[in-house]
mmCIF file of C-alpha atoms in Angstrom:
data_model
loop_
_atom_site.group_PDB
_atom_site.id
_atom_site.type_symbol
_atom_site.label_atom_id
_atom_site.label_comp_id
_atom_site.label_asym_id
_atom_site.label_seq_id
_atom_site.Cartn_x
_atom_site.Cartn_y
_atom_site.Cartn_z
ATOM 1 C CA MET A 1 116.204 113.413 105.348
ATOM 2 C CA PRO A 2 115.187 109.638 104.162
ATOM 3 C CA GLY A 3 111.417 109.428 102.300
ATOM 4 C CA GLY A 4 108.288 108.918 103.905
ATOM 5 C CA ILE A 5 107.188 105.193 104.407
ATOM 6 C CA ASP A 6 103.926 103.936 104.100
ATOM 7 C CA PRO A 7 103.697 100.349 105.221
ATOM 8 C CA HIS A 8 99.714 99.394 103.989
ATOM 9 C CA VAL A 9 99.187 98.952 100.422
ATOM 10 C CA HIS A 10 97.431 96.842 98.365
ATOM 11 C CA MET A 11 99.417 96.945 94.475
ATOM 12 C CA ALA A 12 98.046 94.979 91.797
ATOM 13 C CA HIS A 13 95.789 93.285 94.140
ATOM 14 C CA PRO A 14 92.581 91.502 92.640
ATOM 15 C CA PHE A 15 89.228 93.016 94.612
ATOM 16 C CA MET A 16 85.820 91.543 93.938
ATOM 17 C CA THR A 17 82.358 94.610 93.119
ATOM 18 C CA PRO A 18 79.157 93.878 94.929
ATOM 19 C CA ASP A 19 78.397 92.855 91.135
ATOM 20 C CA GLY A 20 81.002 89.922 91.329
ATOM 21 C CA LYS A 21 83.411 91.863 89.094
ATOM 22 C CA THR A 22 87.001 91.244 90.075
ATOM 23 C CA LEU A 23 88.977 94.394 89.508
ATOM 24 C CA TYR A 24 92.906 94.888 90.082
ATOM 25 C CA THR A 25 94.722 97.753 91.932
ATOM 26 C CA GLN A 26 97.178 99.703 90.103
ATOM 27 C CA GLY A 27 100.868 98.050 90.322
ATOM 28 C CA PRO A 28 104.546 98.954 91.326
ATOM 29 C CA ASP A 29 105.048 100.956 88.527
ATOM 30 C CA ARG A 30 101.894 103.590 89.359
ATOM 31 C CA VAL A 31 101.622 102.839 92.724
ATOM 32 C CA GLY A 32 105.749 103.520 93.238
ATOM 33 C CA MET A 33 105.469 106.341 90.303
ATOM 34 C CA ALA A 34 102.590 108.644 92.703
ATOM 35 C CA ALA A 35 104.307 107.438 95.893
ATOM 36 C CA LEU A 36 108.032 109.194 95.022
ATOM 37 C CA TYR A 37 106.178 112.664 94.080
ATOM 38 C CA GLY A 38 104.430 112.346 97.700
ATOM 39 C CA ALA A 39 108.254 111.708 98.976
ATOM 40 C CA THR A 40 107.071 108.220 100.310
ATOM 41 C CA THR A 41 110.045 106.521 99.235
ATOM 42 C CA THR A 42 109.199 103.016 100.427
ATOM 43 C CA LEU A 43 106.046 100.631 100.412
ATOM 44 C CA ILE A 44 104.985 97.710 102.266
ATOM 45 C CA ASP A 45 103.010 95.171 100.449
ATOM 46 C CA PHE A 46 102.010 91.838 100.455
ATOM 47 C CA ALA A 47 103.117 88.511 99.863
ATOM 48 C CA TYR A 48 100.779 85.497 100.548
ATOM 49 C CA ALA A 49 101.326 81.929 101.656
ATOM 50 C CA THR A 50 98.716 79.690 101.276
ATOM 51 C CA GLY A 51 98.249 76.452 102.072
ATOM 52 C CA ASP A 52 99.804 74.979 98.267
ATOM 53 C CA ARG A 53 102.253 78.310 98.619
ATOM 54 C CA SER A 54 105.116 78.193 101.276
ATOM 55 C CA VAL A 55 106.965 81.946 102.480
ATOM 56 C CA GLN A 56 109.298 81.967 99.665
ATOM 57 C CA LYS A 57 107.329 80.932 97.035
ATOM 58 C CA GLY A 58 105.360 83.963 98.154
ATOM 59 C CA ILE A 59 108.267 86.179 98.062
ATOM 60 C CA GLU A 60 108.560 85.140 94.701
ATOM 61 C CA ALA A 61 106.249 85.409 93.137
ATOM 62 C CA ARG A 62 105.631 89.414 94.496
ATOM 63 C CA ASP A 63 109.169 89.402 93.755
ATOM 64 C CA GLU A 64 108.341 88.887 89.540
ATOM 65 C CA GLN A 65 105.710 91.482 89.534
ATOM 66 C CA PHE A 66 107.954 94.228 91.307
ATOM 67 C CA ALA A 67 111.620 93.864 90.615
ATOM 68 C CA PRO A 68 111.377 94.781 86.876
ATOM 69 C CA LYS A 69 108.800 97.981 87.237
ATOM 70 C CA SER A 70 108.914 99.437 91.623
ATOM 71 C CA CYS A 71 110.415 102.777 91.279
ATOM 72 C CA CYS A 72 110.934 102.899 94.944
ATOM 73 C CA ASP A 73 112.020 100.313 97.701
ATOM 74 C CA TRP A 74 109.418 98.056 98.916
ATOM 75 C CA ALA A 75 109.032 95.047 101.413
ATOM 76 C CA TYR A 76 106.450 92.237 102.619
ATOM 77 C CA HIS A 77 103.734 91.742 105.556
ATOM 78 C CA LEU A 78 103.478 88.273 104.992
ATOM 79 C CA MET A 79 99.898 87.619 104.847
ATOM 80 C CA LEU A 80 98.703 83.909 106.169
ATOM 81 C CA SER A 81 95.376 82.389 104.651
ATOM 82 C CA SER A 82 93.131 79.268 106.106
ATOM 83 C CA GLU A 83 95.022 76.572 107.511
ATOM 84 C CA PRO A 84 98.622 77.911 107.470
ATOM 85 C CA PRO A 85 101.656 75.088 107.886
ATOM 86 C CA HIS A 86 102.588 77.040 110.603
ATOM 87 C CA HIS A 87 106.010 75.462 110.575
ATOM 88 C CA ALA A 88 106.496 76.167 107.320
ATOM 89 C CA VAL A 89 104.880 79.780 107.318
ATOM 90 C CA CYS A 90 106.279 81.251 110.436
ATOM 91 C CA ARG A 91 109.911 80.054 109.801
ATOM 92 C CA ALA A 92 111.053 81.207 106.374
ATOM 93 C CA GLY A 93 110.852 85.268 105.526
ATOM 94 C CA GLY A 94 113.840 86.180 103.560
ATOM 95 C CA GLY A 95 113.968 89.817 105.731
ATOM 96 C CA HIS A 96 109.903 90.156 105.658
ATOM 97 C CA PRO A 97 109.429 89.675 109.603
ATOM 98 C CA GLY A 98 106.110 90.754 109.808
ATOM 99 C CA ARG A 99 102.935 87.919 109.399
ATOM 100 C CA LEU A 100 99.314 89.548 108.494
ATOM 101 C CA ILE A 101 96.402 87.765 109.304
ATOM 102 C CA ARG A 102 92.700 87.609 109.326
ATOM 103 C CA PRO A 103 91.108 86.136 112.844
ATOM 104 C CA SER A 104 87.939 84.828 111.428
ATOM 105 C CA LYS A 105 84.437 85.412 113.576
ATOM 106 C CA SER A 106 83.286 82.743 116.176
ATOM 107 C CA SER A 107 80.512 82.295 113.993
ATOM 108 C CA PRO A 108 80.044 79.099 111.631
ATOM 109 C CA PRO A 109 81.282 79.753 107.213
ATOM 110 C CA THR A 110 78.738 79.253 105.097
ATOM 111 C CA SER A 111 80.502 76.714 103.552
ATOM 112 C CA GLY A 112 83.356 75.058 104.378
ATOM 113 C CA ARG A 113 85.825 74.753 106.840
ATOM 114 C CA ASN A 114 86.428 78.450 106.139
ATOM 115 C CA ALA A 115 84.395 80.675 103.606
ATOM 116 C CA THR A 116 86.278 83.005 102.895
ATOM 117 C CA GLY A 117 89.285 80.899 101.879
ATOM 118 C CA ARG A 118 91.643 84.335 103.692
ATOM 119 C CA MET A 119 90.916 84.329 107.289
ATOM 120 C CA VAL A 120 92.631 82.053 110.275
ATOM 121 C CA ASP A 121 90.622 79.989 112.854
ATOM 122 C CA PHE A 122 92.566 81.352 116.496
ATOM 123 C CA GLY A 123 94.393 78.020 117.114
ATOM 124 C CA ASP A 124 95.543 78.867 114.243
ATOM 125 C CA ILE A 125 96.521 82.047 115.254
ATOM 126 C CA TRP A 126 98.137 81.055 118.710
ATOM 127 C CA GLU A 127 99.931 78.388 116.855
ATOM 128 C CA ALA A 128 101.268 80.661 114.369
ATOM 129 C CA PHE A 129 102.052 83.258 117.149
ATOM 130 C CA LYS A 130 103.986 80.991 119.096
ATOM 131 C CA VAL A 131 106.069 80.265 116.281
ATOM 132 C CA LEU A 132 106.443 83.372 115.392
ATOM 133 C CA ALA A 133 107.680 84.385 119.211
ATOM 134 C CA LYS A 134 109.687 81.424 119.098
ATOM 135 C CA GLU A 135 111.667 82.918 115.800
ATOM 136 C CA GLY A 136 111.106 86.188 116.600
ATOM 137 C CA GLY A 137 108.750 87.767 113.680
ATOM 138 C CA LEU A 138 105.841 90.192 114.273
ATOM 139 C CA GLY A 139 102.711 88.699 114.338
ATOM 140 C CA VAL A 140 99.854 91.783 113.131
ATOM 141 C CA ILE A 141 96.182 91.047 113.214
ATOM 142 C CA HIS A 142 93.594 92.814 110.215
ATOM 143 C CA ALA A 143 90.312 93.192 113.001
ATOM 144 C CA GLU A 144 87.544 94.691 111.041
ATOM 145 C CA ASP A 145 84.155 93.228 109.917
ATOM 146 C CA LYS A 146 84.277 92.480 106.299
ATOM 147 C CA ARG A 147 80.361 91.833 106.054
ATOM 148 C CA HIS A 148 80.352 95.365 107.349
ATOM 149 C CA ARG A 149 82.758 96.937 104.831
ATOM 150 C CA HIS A 150 81.329 95.165 102.357
ATOM 151 C CA ALA A 151 77.215 96.630 102.672
ATOM 152 C CA HIS A 152 78.782 100.089 103.386
ATOM 153 C CA VAL A 153 80.454 99.940 99.823
ATOM 154 C CA ALA A 154 77.192 98.315 98.075
ATOM 155 C CA LYS A 155 75.991 101.132 100.089
ATOM 156 C CA LEU A 156 78.173 104.268 98.418
ATOM 157 C CA ILE A 157 78.132 102.654 94.839
ATOM 158 C CA ARG A 158 74.429 102.377 94.890
ATOM 159 C CA GLU A 159 74.064 106.261 95.953
ATOM 160 C CA GLY A 160 77.207 106.828 93.362
ATOM 161 C CA ARG A 161 79.413 107.842 96.655
ATOM 162 C CA VAL A 162 82.904 106.071 94.808
ATOM 163 C CA GLY A 163 85.335 108.617 95.984
ATOM 164 C CA PHE A 164 88.410 108.883 98.395
ATOM 165 C CA GLU A 165 85.943 111.464 100.595
ATOM 166 C CA ASN A 166 83.806 108.680 101.737
ATOM 167 C CA LEU A 167 86.419 106.549 102.717
ATOM 168 C CA ALA A 168 85.935 107.158 106.265
ATOM 169 C CA GLU A 169 82.275 105.686 106.154
ATOM 170 C CA VAL A 170 83.313 101.880 105.389
ATOM 171 C CA HIS A 171 86.259 101.989 108.092
ATOM 172 C CA ASN A 172 84.666 103.091 110.646
ATOM 173 C CA ALA A 173 84.430 102.190 114.315
ATOM 174 C CA LEU A 174 81.933 99.985 113.568
ATOM 175 C CA SER A 175 83.711 97.060 111.316
ATOM 176 C CA ARG A 176 86.905 96.586 113.706
ATOM 177 C CA ILE A 177 85.719 93.630 115.732
#
């Protein structure tokens, strides 16, 4: 019987704490060992396509991190950032057909077209999904309100409750759009 597949991991992924400090999650070497210990043999992480980085370049950048270090199999969801070049982002994929898209809110960002740099406008989502449908790709929406989630993370940090057992308080029904 083959091992398990974890379809959503963030390895060597930067995240910002409420005080503005940037930390990184463990990389494919450590996460891969932990996964194999629990009989998970395949991890699906993220490759990032941005306005200045094509899908292929995003995959190549992640492969450089994974190939020499991962002790198990891996694949990627391709994450689109704001203002994606639809024709380039959605076509090439190197065997990674999924695209994760973060929708923007209907309220305007605090500065610039997209203050987060990671959320895609609904019009851009529509265009990307049309290309994905034509190319046989799969689009996935990450539908969670970042502001709500960050408020709960900050609250738990203030209370000193930063263990995994408190995760459900952060990712709750109210954080979904």
